[in-house]
């Protein structure tokens, strides 16, 4: 068995071996020039430079060899830029094959026509020579998979993928790449991606979410992730989470972590959502939405210390307070929040955005939101009733609180209480305590929200006392629960 001219312990081999065994992948396609001279002291190997080749990746072993024979398919102008690589006797090339976790390494002697190919890795000393005259179907498949997995720069866009499918059929990775291409460049047309997908998996055309679930285990993790991204856009949230979680087993674009975060957020899996948004934020640190999504997860989980740092990061990349408030309002209205999560969001954000939230969410606006889904003929009566309850609440707060508390601070407390109760929610809270009595659960969370707000806004030494047992709070809780029953 022959050995490479470029010894396995050479820096260029060793560096790729280190990347193979670590979490980083080697550059997909790399070429080097090698010259060999024989003298009295034996054979001398001279290197002519190293170059990473962009935008080209062979779809089979034969194409890999042909690429070396044809001087990388480069024109004269490009060839001159690579003189150190191309104007040598021997072309050496490495191709990274992710599904094998190995490199395919080739040495082509242009003077003699000799060709030798080895599979290298995963360890530094692992090397197996490939007989080019044998059937190498498994290796050909690894090259085609690598063309997809090494990134969209090699696909040739939609047209390039279509040509590859004409040649190789509806291979799972090629079809998944088509889906990724549509979602990345035409996200407003998920139905178009579904049409492409059903050519490989016809069962998905039924619209049943259950048809997506088995693919999480039966397909390559990268394929599962692209299917999960599409499933999310089609409203199959549980299947999307299952599919997107396969991204932990392969390298995926940062947007896949964002999509996993969204799916988990909808399903209330906040721990996984936080981890997913954190990975997205580390990859796309300049995206305010990354930090905003992460902020809400951390507040809902009660991770207040790190939420402070997250808010700073959000502002540092140009994030706007109004976007936080709009997201906050959207969550309060549309999400099926657990009671303690609602209390944390309201208490923390009303303290940290103490000037902005009153402008966007005045007491009058809260009343308007609370009654807008009620029977049209009774809205005016409901508004008067709710205003009377809030006036009663203000009076009770004034009686219970120290005289140093201003009228504006009392209004702030009224706002915290009103937002903590599910007055403006389209669905009910999901309480963690007093599950047999939603009204008691709601008043319990009012106390939690007020305590958090007071600690952050008024200071640790402020004794708020028990506010949740106030008669007006109980009446507001009863009213909020009655709204909930009307909406179900």
XYZ file of C-alpha atoms in Angstrom, residues 39-488:
450
model
C 19.152 14.000 -4.536
C 22.079 12.443 -2.747
C 20.324 13.010 0.582
C 17.189 11.244 -0.584
C 13.777 12.556 -1.552
C 12.903 16.192 -0.826
C 9.279 17.327 -0.808
C 8.705 21.019 -1.509
C 5.319 22.619 -0.896
C 3.967 25.230 -3.258
C 1.288 26.821 -1.098
C -2.149 26.023 0.239
C -5.487 27.412 -0.973
C -9.096 27.029 0.159
C -11.345 26.541 -2.880
C -14.703 28.337 -2.608
C -17.916 27.740 -4.534
C -16.894 24.348 -5.930
C -17.421 20.894 -4.498
C -17.406 17.592 -6.420
C -20.556 15.474 -6.408
C -18.695 12.145 -6.666
C -15.256 10.601 -6.314
C -14.727 10.737 -10.093
C -15.545 14.442 -10.102
C -13.049 14.947 -7.280
C -10.297 13.360 -9.372
C -11.401 15.243 -12.498
C -11.247 18.497 -10.555
C -7.567 17.904 -9.855
C -6.871 16.884 -13.460
C -8.540 20.024 -14.814
C -6.611 22.408 -12.562
C -9.708 23.129 -10.460
C -11.725 24.261 -13.517
C -10.158 27.702 -13.147
C -9.586 30.111 -16.010
C -6.214 31.642 -16.801
C -6.812 34.754 -14.708
C -7.777 32.754 -11.667
C -5.016 30.239 -12.290
C -2.356 32.964 -12.093
C -3.592 33.830 -8.609
C -2.849 30.233 -7.600
C 0.522 29.828 -9.282
C 2.057 28.495 -6.085
C -0.509 25.677 -6.075
C -1.028 24.988 -9.776
C 2.490 25.420 -11.176
C 3.823 22.381 -9.379
C 4.194 18.794 -10.411
C 1.727 17.275 -7.964
C -1.730 18.461 -7.074
C -2.770 17.564 -3.528
C -6.421 18.001 -2.507
C -8.477 17.451 0.627
C -12.294 17.101 0.568
C -14.223 17.037 3.850
C -16.930 14.328 4.024
C -19.159 15.133 7.032
C -21.226 11.938 6.985
C -18.027 9.867 7.280
C -16.236 12.332 9.561
C -13.230 11.795 7.314
C -11.218 13.596 4.648
C -10.746 12.279 1.152
C -7.134 13.109 0.227
C -5.770 12.924 -3.318
C -2.314 13.262 -4.855
C -2.170 13.585 -8.658
C 1.225 13.530 -10.381
C 0.676 15.569 -13.532
C 4.006 14.438 -14.980
C 3.275 10.709 -14.805
C -0.523 10.659 -14.511
C -0.307 8.637 -11.288
C -3.296 9.116 -8.988
C -3.607 8.023 -5.389
C -6.535 8.608 -3.047
C -6.852 7.968 0.675
C -9.563 8.297 3.289
C -8.073 10.014 6.320
C -9.292 10.220 9.877
C -10.947 10.595 12.128
C -7.655 10.214 14.024
C -4.384 11.764 12.882
C -2.814 8.412 11.946
C -5.882 6.814 10.326
C -5.391 6.300 6.595
C -6.998 3.903 4.081
C -6.031 3.925 0.406
C -8.903 3.833 -2.105
C -8.715 1.749 -5.280
C -10.123 3.977 -8.014
C -10.953 0.920 -10.149
C -13.335 -0.470 -7.538
C -16.990 0.418 -7.166
C -17.044 3.247 -4.683
C -20.791 3.800 -4.350
C -20.613 4.545 -0.625
C -17.885 7.103 -1.194
C -19.826 8.658 -4.081
C -22.831 9.062 -1.785
C -20.610 10.655 0.852
C -19.406 13.198 -1.722
C -22.974 14.068 -2.765
C -24.018 14.432 0.872
C -20.953 16.571 1.546
C -21.874 18.882 -1.330
C -25.089 19.692 0.555
C -23.783 19.629 4.121
C -20.752 21.785 3.381
C -23.027 24.732 2.708
C -25.246 26.496 0.162
C -22.231 28.086 -1.522
C -21.803 24.791 -3.407
C -25.428 24.134 -4.400
C -25.699 26.554 -7.268
C -28.993 27.886 -5.947
C -32.381 26.518 -6.967
C -31.239 25.771 -10.522
C -28.143 23.947 -9.350
C -30.147 21.773 -6.976
C -32.676 21.010 -9.719
C -29.856 19.807 -11.974
C -28.414 17.654 -9.210
C -31.835 16.047 -8.654
C -32.075 15.338 -12.389
C -28.749 13.500 -12.127
C -29.103 11.742 -8.798
C -32.840 11.601 -8.104
C -34.759 12.862 -5.086
C -32.093 12.126 -2.508
C -33.196 13.247 0.992
C -30.381 15.752 1.448
C -30.934 17.293 -1.986
C -34.676 17.695 -1.391
C -34.016 19.117 2.074
C -31.576 21.578 0.487
C -34.352 22.680 -1.874
C -36.584 23.295 1.131
C -33.847 25.304 2.851
C -33.335 27.331 -0.316
C -37.018 28.264 -0.481
C -37.279 29.068 3.230
C -34.145 31.230 3.126
C -34.998 33.177 -0.019
C -38.792 32.928 -0.355
C -40.094 32.428 3.208
C -43.527 33.754 2.227
C -44.132 30.623 0.105
C -43.959 27.591 2.458
C -46.463 25.792 0.212
C -43.870 25.854 -2.549
C -41.383 24.124 -0.242
C -44.041 21.549 0.686
C -44.598 20.708 -2.992
C -40.887 19.943 -3.341
C -40.931 17.899 -0.160
C -43.832 15.678 -1.135
C -41.951 14.465 -4.200
C -39.740 12.556 -1.767
C -42.222 12.025 1.115
C -45.757 11.845 -0.400
C -47.354 11.166 3.010
C -46.673 14.770 4.036
C -49.247 15.962 1.489
C -52.072 14.714 3.753
C -51.661 17.683 6.091
C -51.527 15.369 9.118
C -48.912 16.392 11.678
C -48.333 12.760 12.639
C -46.835 12.068 9.190
C -43.847 14.288 10.019
C -42.904 12.663 13.312
C -41.170 9.438 12.095
C -38.801 11.454 9.900
C -37.027 12.779 12.994
C -35.491 9.345 13.569
C -35.335 7.922 10.051
C -33.545 10.758 8.223
C -30.193 12.480 8.558
C -30.360 15.130 11.334
C -29.709 17.933 8.841
C -32.670 16.737 6.764
C -34.838 16.565 9.878
C -33.966 20.161 10.755
C -34.983 21.516 7.346
C -38.249 19.578 7.583
C -38.744 20.995 11.061
C -38.307 24.548 9.814
C -41.039 23.974 7.254
C -43.296 22.152 9.733
C -43.127 25.187 12.020
C -44.287 27.495 9.234
C -47.136 25.140 8.425
C -48.324 25.175 12.036
C -47.141 21.667 12.992
C -45.439 22.970 16.125
C -44.990 19.707 18.053
C -43.525 17.917 15.035
C -41.363 20.965 14.363
C -39.862 20.818 17.837
C -39.104 17.112 17.496
C -37.482 17.579 14.089
C -35.562 20.732 14.955
C -34.056 19.171 18.061
C -32.105 16.853 15.771
C -29.919 19.881 15.045
C -27.917 18.971 18.143
C -26.467 16.061 16.163
C -25.201 18.005 13.155
C -24.092 21.421 12.015
C -26.977 23.677 11.022
C -27.463 27.331 10.133
C -28.159 29.653 13.097
C -31.723 30.251 11.877
C -32.523 26.628 12.803
C -31.763 27.424 16.457
C -34.072 30.438 16.220
C -36.845 28.253 14.783
C -36.357 25.666 17.536
C -36.632 28.458 20.082
C -39.901 29.635 18.533
C -41.417 26.140 18.539
C -40.415 25.521 22.151
C -41.660 28.952 23.212
C -45.119 28.219 21.765
C -45.220 24.866 23.562
C -44.077 26.332 26.876
C -40.743 24.480 26.825
C -38.882 27.576 27.988
C -35.676 25.849 29.099
C -35.036 24.474 25.613
C -36.219 27.749 24.044
C -33.731 29.722 26.143
C -30.859 27.427 25.116
C -31.856 27.661 21.439
C -32.160 31.453 21.439
C -28.836 31.705 23.287
C -27.124 29.699 20.528
C -28.733 31.901 17.906
C -27.693 35.065 19.758
C -24.083 33.874 20.000
C -24.037 33.356 16.216
C -26.021 36.488 15.322
C -25.014 38.846 18.108
C -25.972 41.946 16.121
C -29.621 40.870 15.709
C -31.792 42.662 18.302
C -34.551 40.075 17.927
C -32.169 37.377 19.162
C -31.643 39.219 22.451
C -35.315 40.208 22.731
C -36.489 36.598 22.412
C -33.833 35.495 24.866
C -34.827 38.250 27.276
C -38.458 37.114 27.441
C -37.482 33.490 28.009
C -35.175 34.436 30.858
C -37.749 36.669 32.536
C -40.457 34.003 32.275
C -38.041 31.468 33.817
C -37.197 33.861 36.652
C -33.530 34.263 35.613
C -33.580 37.931 36.527
C -29.851 38.557 36.987
C -28.908 37.326 33.541
C -32.010 39.051 32.132
C -30.466 42.380 33.207
C -27.379 41.617 31.083
C -29.560 40.433 28.207
C -31.475 43.716 28.204
C -28.169 45.616 28.044
C -27.053 43.502 25.080
C -30.376 44.210 23.376
C -29.921 47.960 23.731
C -26.248 47.756 22.676
C -27.175 46.361 19.232
C -29.829 48.992 18.575
C -32.882 47.310 20.103
C -35.839 49.629 20.778
C -37.974 49.744 23.899
C -41.140 49.989 21.843
C -40.395 46.582 20.282
C -40.050 45.032 23.734
C -43.366 46.546 24.786
C -45.148 45.352 21.635
C -43.785 41.853 22.173
C -44.826 42.048 25.829
C -48.379 43.055 24.873
C -48.571 40.333 22.226
C -47.548 37.681 24.756
C -50.037 38.935 27.344
C -52.877 38.826 24.818
C -52.116 35.694 22.803
C -49.962 33.340 24.848
C -51.334 30.733 27.207
C -49.042 31.952 29.979
C -48.607 30.108 33.226
C -49.541 32.300 36.159
C -46.019 32.621 37.579
C -44.612 33.478 34.133
C -47.153 36.251 33.698
C -46.335 37.640 37.131
C -42.602 37.632 36.363
C -43.050 39.365 33.013
C -45.347 42.047 34.383
C -43.401 42.736 37.577
C -39.984 42.829 35.904
C -40.846 44.774 32.758
C -43.101 47.303 34.496
C -40.149 48.070 36.795
C -37.447 48.152 34.139
C -39.520 50.066 31.538
C -41.206 52.286 34.103
C -41.429 55.316 31.807
C -42.328 53.637 28.510
C -44.974 51.139 29.557
C -47.400 53.721 31.032
C -47.327 55.618 27.718
C -48.107 52.491 25.686
C -50.376 50.767 28.207
C -52.405 53.390 30.021
C -55.110 52.295 32.417
C -57.698 53.417 29.834
C -56.101 51.226 27.164
C -56.088 48.241 29.480
C -59.811 48.747 30.117
C -60.443 49.042 26.385
C -58.506 45.838 25.663
C -60.290 44.012 28.446
C -63.802 44.654 27.136
C -63.247 44.685 23.369
C -64.234 41.009 22.983
C -67.310 41.307 25.182
C -70.850 41.485 23.851
C -71.183 44.711 21.842
C -74.402 45.710 23.566
C -72.829 45.555 27.019
C -69.406 47.057 26.394
C -70.279 50.479 27.803
C -71.679 48.936 30.980
C -68.624 46.687 31.286
C -66.284 49.667 30.874
C -68.052 51.588 33.644
C -67.949 48.545 35.912
C -64.242 47.969 35.303
C -63.415 51.655 35.832
C -65.310 51.584 39.127
C -63.326 48.541 40.273
C -60.053 50.258 39.413
C -61.103 53.412 41.263
C -61.943 51.256 44.265
C -58.526 49.611 43.954
C -56.781 53.002 43.993
C -58.598 53.958 47.203
C -57.723 50.680 48.922
C -54.057 51.032 47.898
C -53.964 54.577 49.270
C -55.375 53.360 52.600
C -52.880 50.494 52.869
C -49.682 52.185 51.654
C -47.421 54.771 53.311
C -48.131 58.413 52.585
C -44.755 58.665 50.827
C -46.176 56.667 47.906
C -47.201 59.064 45.132
C -50.340 58.980 43.036
C -48.238 58.037 39.999
C -46.767 55.051 41.880
C -50.255 53.942 42.867
C -51.231 54.097 39.177
C -48.175 51.958 38.432
C -49.378 49.374 40.945
C -52.865 49.423 39.446
C -51.261 48.743 36.072
C -49.197 45.851 37.461
C -52.308 44.311 39.040
C -54.399 44.781 35.880
C -51.756 43.234 33.610
C -51.059 40.322 35.966
C -54.724 39.384 36.043
C -55.788 37.834 32.715
C -57.920 40.849 31.844
C -56.497 41.289 28.346
C -55.618 37.656 27.642
C -57.385 35.808 24.867
C -56.765 32.581 26.801
C -56.601 31.778 30.469
C -53.513 31.637 32.620
C -52.419 28.180 33.734
C -51.942 28.506 37.505
C -49.438 26.392 39.422
C -51.235 26.679 42.733
C -54.884 26.646 43.849
C -55.693 24.786 40.602
C -59.247 24.211 41.799
C -59.816 27.964 42.074
C -58.534 30.149 39.208
C -59.589 33.293 41.077
C -57.348 32.424 44.051
C -54.511 31.560 41.675
C -54.842 34.927 39.966
C -54.762 36.888 43.223
C -51.775 34.822 44.391
C -49.820 35.836 41.283
C -50.805 39.498 41.760
C -48.914 39.387 45.052
C -45.863 37.881 43.328
C -45.867 40.475 40.543
C -46.251 43.403 42.945
C -43.476 42.094 45.197
C -41.085 41.797 42.242
C -42.042 45.242 40.911
C -41.635 46.867 44.320
C -38.215 45.270 44.900
C -36.894 46.451 41.538
C -38.628 49.839 41.414
C -38.869 50.947 45.051
C -35.953 49.065 46.587
C -35.359 45.988 48.721
C -36.200 47.775 51.944
C -39.714 48.793 50.884
C -42.343 46.815 52.752
C -45.262 46.427 50.380
C -47.344 44.281 52.689
C -50.159 42.023 51.545
C -52.055 43.653 48.708
C -53.524 40.594 47.019
C -56.168 40.171 49.725
C -57.659 43.590 48.995
C -61.368 43.424 48.172
C -60.904 45.260 44.861
C -58.167 42.811 43.804
C -60.472 39.879 44.506
C -63.305 41.527 42.572
C -60.973 42.242 39.629
C -59.794 38.614 39.701
C -63.399 37.416 39.657
C -64.113 39.727 36.723
C -61.010 38.509 34.834
C -61.981 34.860 35.339
C -65.514 35.630 34.107
C -64.049 37.179 30.944
C -62.042 34.009 30.471
C -65.182 31.863 30.641
C -66.921 34.091 28.114
C -64.028 33.702 25.649
C -63.767 29.921 25.834
